[in-house]
Structure formats: C-alpha cells, structure tokens
Tab-separated table of C-alpha atoms in Angstrom:
chain	number	residue	atom	x	y	z
A	1	SER	CA	211.763	119.765	-178.081
A	2	SER	CA	212.849	122.857	-176.674
A	3	ILE	CA	215.295	124.197	-180.135
A	4	LYS	CA	213.262	126.432	-181.983
A	5	THR	CA	214.102	128.064	-185.450
A	6	ILE	CA	215.240	131.470	-185.754
A	7	ILE	CA	215.020	134.145	-187.947
A	8	PHE	CA	218.575	135.482	-189.097
A	9	ALA	CA	217.515	139.021	-188.770
A	10	ASP	CA	217.083	138.075	-184.837
A	11	GLN	CA	219.604	135.984	-184.579
A	12	ASN	CA	222.090	138.797	-182.897
A	13	LYS	CA	218.995	139.525	-180.596
A	14	GLU	CA	218.876	136.126	-179.464
A	15	ILE	CA	223.021	135.807	-179.176
A	16	GLU	CA	222.197	138.997	-176.923
A	17	ARG	CA	219.909	137.237	-175.077
A	18	TYR	CA	221.666	134.036	-174.595
A	19	ASN	CA	224.566	135.917	-173.235
A	20	GLY	CA	222.537	137.283	-170.738
A	21	TYR	CA	221.490	134.371	-169.132
A	22	LEU	CA	225.086	133.234	-169.440
A	23	ASN	CA	226.358	136.036	-167.295
A	24	LYS	CA	223.803	135.823	-164.950
A	25	ALA	CA	224.651	132.552	-164.576
A	26	HIS	CA	228.372	133.027	-164.195
A	27	ARG	CA	228.051	135.925	-161.138
A	28	GLN	CA	225.825	133.313	-159.025
A	29	THR	CA	228.288	130.426	-159.575
A	30	TYR	CA	230.954	132.667	-158.528
A	31	ILE	CA	228.950	134.123	-155.512
A	32	GLU	CA	228.519	130.665	-154.381
A	33	HIS	CA	232.127	129.538	-154.869
A	34	CYS	CA	233.030	132.303	-152.774
A	35	ILE	CA	230.879	131.575	-150.189
A	36	VAL	CA	232.146	127.818	-150.250
A	37	PHE	CA	235.536	129.091	-149.950
A	38	LEU	CA	234.658	131.241	-147.172
A	39	TYR	CA	233.593	128.351	-145.615
A	40	TYR	CA	236.506	126.889	-145.498
A	41	THR	CA	238.966	129.694	-144.645
A	42	ILE	CA	237.294	129.815	-141.311
A	43	GLY	CA	237.003	126.450	-140.531
A	44	PHE	CA	240.886	125.965	-141.585
A	45	TRP	CA	241.477	128.922	-139.041
A	46	TYR	CA	239.715	127.514	-136.549
A	47	CYS	CA	241.886	124.281	-137.064
A	48	ALA	CA	244.660	126.430	-136.587
A	49	HIS	CA	243.376	128.483	-133.416
A	50	LEU	CA	242.309	124.609	-132.177
A	51	LEU	CA	246.060	123.718	-132.709
A	52	ILE	CA	247.738	127.010	-130.903
A	53	THR	CA	245.257	127.877	-128.009
A	54	CYS	CA	244.513	124.473	-126.477
A	55	ASP	CA	247.388	121.531	-124.923
A	56	ASN	CA	245.108	118.724	-125.232
A	57	ILE	CA	243.773	118.903	-128.517
A	58	GLU	CA	244.719	115.629	-131.297
A	59	VAL	CA	244.876	114.880	-134.942
A	60	GLY	CA	241.895	113.386	-134.751
A	61	ASP	CA	240.143	116.264	-133.443
A	62	ILE	CA	241.077	118.191	-136.366
A	63	ILE	CA	240.286	115.633	-138.989
A	64	ILE	CA	236.522	115.710	-137.294
A	65	VAL	CA	236.390	119.802	-138.112
A	66	VAL	CA	237.634	118.935	-141.671
A	67	CYS	CA	235.112	116.445	-142.023
A	68	GLU	CA	232.216	118.383	-140.579
A	69	ILE	CA	233.162	121.455	-142.836
A	70	SER	CA	233.238	119.040	-145.858
A	71	GLY	CA	229.821	117.867	-145.291
A	72	SER	CA	228.795	121.471	-143.712
A	73	SER	CA	229.649	122.928	-147.303
A	74	ILE	CA	227.953	120.342	-149.520
A	75	ALA	CA	224.907	120.397	-147.043
A	76	LEU	CA	225.449	124.812	-148.000
A	77	GLY	CA	225.472	123.200	-151.490
A	78	TYR	CA	222.104	121.774	-152.025
A	79	ILE	CA	220.167	124.480	-150.074
A	80	VAL	CA	221.264	127.330	-152.607
A	81	LEU	CA	219.954	125.636	-155.543
A	82	PRO	CA	216.185	125.275	-154.175
A	83	LEU	CA	216.502	128.983	-152.568
A	84	THR	CA	217.036	129.978	-155.997
A	85	SER	CA	214.129	127.754	-157.759
A	86	ILE	CA	212.069	129.926	-154.894
A	87	GLY	CA	213.285	133.018	-156.409
A	88	ILE	CA	212.022	131.945	-159.701
A	89	ALA	CA	208.992	130.939	-158.397
A	90	ARG	CA	208.001	133.671	-157.008
A	91	GLY	CA	209.241	136.160	-159.966
A	92	SER	CA	206.726	133.727	-162.021
A	93	ALA	CA	203.849	134.105	-159.456
A	94	THR	CA	203.922	137.362	-159.837
A	95	LEU	CA	203.216	137.259	-163.533
A	96	VAL	CA	200.460	134.797	-163.476
A	97	TYR	CA	198.699	136.590	-160.615
A	98	THR	CA	198.305	139.905	-162.821
A	99	VAL	CA	197.245	137.423	-165.501
A	100	ILE	CA	194.587	136.512	-163.492
A	101	ASP	CA	193.920	139.817	-162.090
A	102	GLN	CA	193.232	140.915	-165.532
A	103	GLU	CA	190.313	138.866	-166.383
C-alpha cells in the first residue's frame, strides 16, 4: 500500500530523497550509539574507581553496578525513540496549524 510507481525521469530525484532519509537515520543512530558507549565507559570507569579506592568492595558490588549500567542503557534506548517521535510531531503540527490558519 505504500509502494508507489514513479516515472523514470523522477527516479534520480527519488533516489536522492531516499538517500537523504538514510543519511539522517544513520546520523541519529550514530549519536545514539555514542551516547550508550559513553554511558558504559563512565560505568566501567566507576567500577575501576571503586576497586582502587574502596577497601571493603566485593565482586558482587561490581556485578550490581554493571547490571545497573545495562538496565539503565536499555531504558535510555527506550526513551530516545519517543523523544524523536515528539520532535517529528511538533514539526508536523506547525504544518497543520499553517493549513488551518489559511482557511
């Protein structure tokens, strides 16, 4: 239902538009991965810091920190998608309000 037939003359224009969407999605995914990587890096640094500075730390404490890092990064990933959708909705709302104001 969403597949459209295009005229061969418009094919290059559609390919450029499609590639633009792909580049935008690639940049967004890259940023999300960098954020998660940074999150893990800070967490593992904190675990190493605990091992060096604390005298009475146990392995179980480190495992708890690593598990919390994993859970938090998953939660962060679930939060990013709705925030992106909210941004898209805000952009669409301005177009809708423009059309409504014209009438």
